XYZ file of C-alpha atoms in Angstrom:
145
model
C 10.068 9.652 21.670
C 9.347 6.436 19.836
C 9.640 6.564 15.962
C 6.304 6.758 14.213
C 4.635 3.810 11.586
C 3.852 4.462 8.040
C 1.745 1.556 6.677
C 1.161 2.017 2.580
C -1.761 -0.440 1.476
C -4.342 0.053 -0.807
C -7.002 -0.841 1.755
C -7.353 -1.190 5.580
C -10.450 -2.897 6.161
C -11.745 -5.754 8.480
C -13.444 -8.056 4.741
C -10.463 -10.239 4.300
C -7.519 -11.016 2.469
C -4.760 -8.604 2.639
C -6.978 -5.754 3.858
C -7.728 -7.814 6.806
C -3.969 -8.071 7.781
C -3.644 -4.834 6.783
C -6.383 -3.541 9.552
C -5.133 -6.036 11.818
C -1.323 -4.511 11.469
C -2.507 -0.970 12.000
C -5.245 -1.453 14.612
C -2.697 -3.478 17.039
C -0.124 -0.758 16.355
C -2.687 2.196 17.157
C -3.723 0.325 20.062
C -0.650 -0.356 21.935
C 0.023 3.911 21.456
C 2.256 3.757 18.643
C 1.369 6.515 16.105
C 0.282 5.097 13.018
C 0.165 7.209 9.784
C -2.154 5.154 6.825
C -1.513 5.976 3.332
C -4.329 4.540 1.588
C -7.444 4.973 -0.538
C -9.669 3.352 2.289
C -9.393 2.921 6.105
C -12.050 1.422 8.431
C -13.476 4.375 10.614
C -12.029 1.927 13.497
C -8.553 2.562 12.738
C -9.451 6.607 12.933
C -11.032 6.046 16.545
C -7.765 4.003 17.693
C -5.798 7.221 16.741
C -4.512 5.750 13.562
C -3.611 9.045 11.468
C -5.479 8.277 7.936
C -3.720 10.268 4.863
C -6.735 9.398 2.239
C -5.710 9.141 -1.411
C -8.016 8.796 -3.906
C -8.799 5.900 -6.271
C -10.300 7.370 -9.389
C -13.140 5.301 -10.968
C -12.901 2.866 -8.175
C -10.010 1.423 -10.436
C -6.702 0.162 -8.893
C -4.613 1.062 -11.801
C -5.844 4.623 -11.646
C -5.107 4.665 -7.955
C -1.705 2.896 -7.898
C 0.424 6.312 -8.572
C -1.569 8.589 -6.938
C -1.092 5.484 -3.727
C 2.428 5.976 -4.533
C 3.032 9.257 -4.882
C 1.377 10.554 -1.877
C 3.802 7.992 0.281
C 6.458 9.285 -0.780
C 5.467 12.324 -0.238
C 4.567 10.975 3.523
C 7.657 9.492 3.723
C 10.049 12.928 3.324
C 7.458 14.694 5.760
C 8.447 11.871 8.276
C 12.226 10.891 7.380
C 13.550 13.156 10.263
C 11.811 11.064 12.656
C 12.823 7.546 11.193
C 9.577 6.380 10.516
C 9.348 2.837 10.569
C 7.702 1.607 7.014
C 5.636 -1.036 5.912
C 4.230 -0.509 2.453
C 2.668 -3.105 -0.773
C 5.944 -3.802 -2.801
C 2.978 -3.132 -5.579
C 1.901 0.237 -4.077
C 5.221 2.139 -3.876
C 9.055 1.743 -3.661
C 10.191 2.398 -0.265
C 12.767 1.595 2.116
C 11.582 -0.699 4.993
C 9.652 -3.906 5.086
C 8.220 -4.556 1.526
C 5.966 -7.359 0.762
C 3.699 -8.719 -2.611
C 0.847 -10.503 -1.821
C -0.128 -11.199 -5.306
C 2.983 -12.493 -7.529
C 2.370 -10.761 -10.681
C 5.389 -12.702 -12.129
C 3.741 -15.991 -11.545
C 0.307 -15.539 -12.935
C -0.955 -13.632 -16.305
C -4.411 -12.311 -15.912
C -4.099 -10.846 -19.491
C -4.273 -14.515 -20.586
C -8.174 -14.464 -19.050
C -9.439 -11.227 -20.456
C -10.212 -10.127 -23.701
C -10.667 -6.522 -26.115
C -10.175 -3.505 -23.956
C -9.791 -5.547 -20.566
C -6.772 -7.518 -22.134
C -4.850 -4.238 -23.289
C -5.981 -2.731 -19.376
C -4.420 -6.047 -17.723
C -1.322 -6.483 -19.663
C -0.703 -2.438 -19.306
C -1.507 -3.060 -15.627
C 0.536 -6.232 -15.194
C 4.077 -4.726 -16.763
C 3.724 -1.574 -14.625
C 3.221 -3.394 -11.420
C 5.877 -6.227 -12.289
C 8.402 -3.664 -12.220
C 7.227 -1.733 -9.432
C 7.379 -4.853 -7.466
C 11.113 -5.925 -8.680
C 11.990 -2.386 -7.271
C 10.434 -2.575 -3.942
C 11.693 -5.833 -3.451
C 15.505 -4.486 -4.376
C 15.122 -1.680 -2.181
C 13.299 -3.191 0.845
C 15.189 -3.917 3.834
C 13.322 -7.044 4.406
């Protein structure tokens, strides 16, 4: 029996950027017969038709900041359920801390969006940046690749 794959990212869409890369990896794995679990806020219907199993996670008020902890919790829960089958995990390090392959597509330590914001947006950006910086550091330390 082959090991399942679990991919964790906010979006698996063909629209562009990292969403497109996430989509391409998931589609390739599913189309070549692998069992693929997507833990995500949003996945293209094409992926379901290819056989990917989508574990949808809500993104309250369409907010990435509010959705991140929900995505992390769902990913940890799914990883626990798949642990006995030695799932291969590929995750966005800003989304969750899991052993396996982790990446950070936006280096929060380098760019500080707080400087470009004002008022409430500035306060929220500061909180989100601090949260994500910590998550990325932990995720990269836990990653095997």
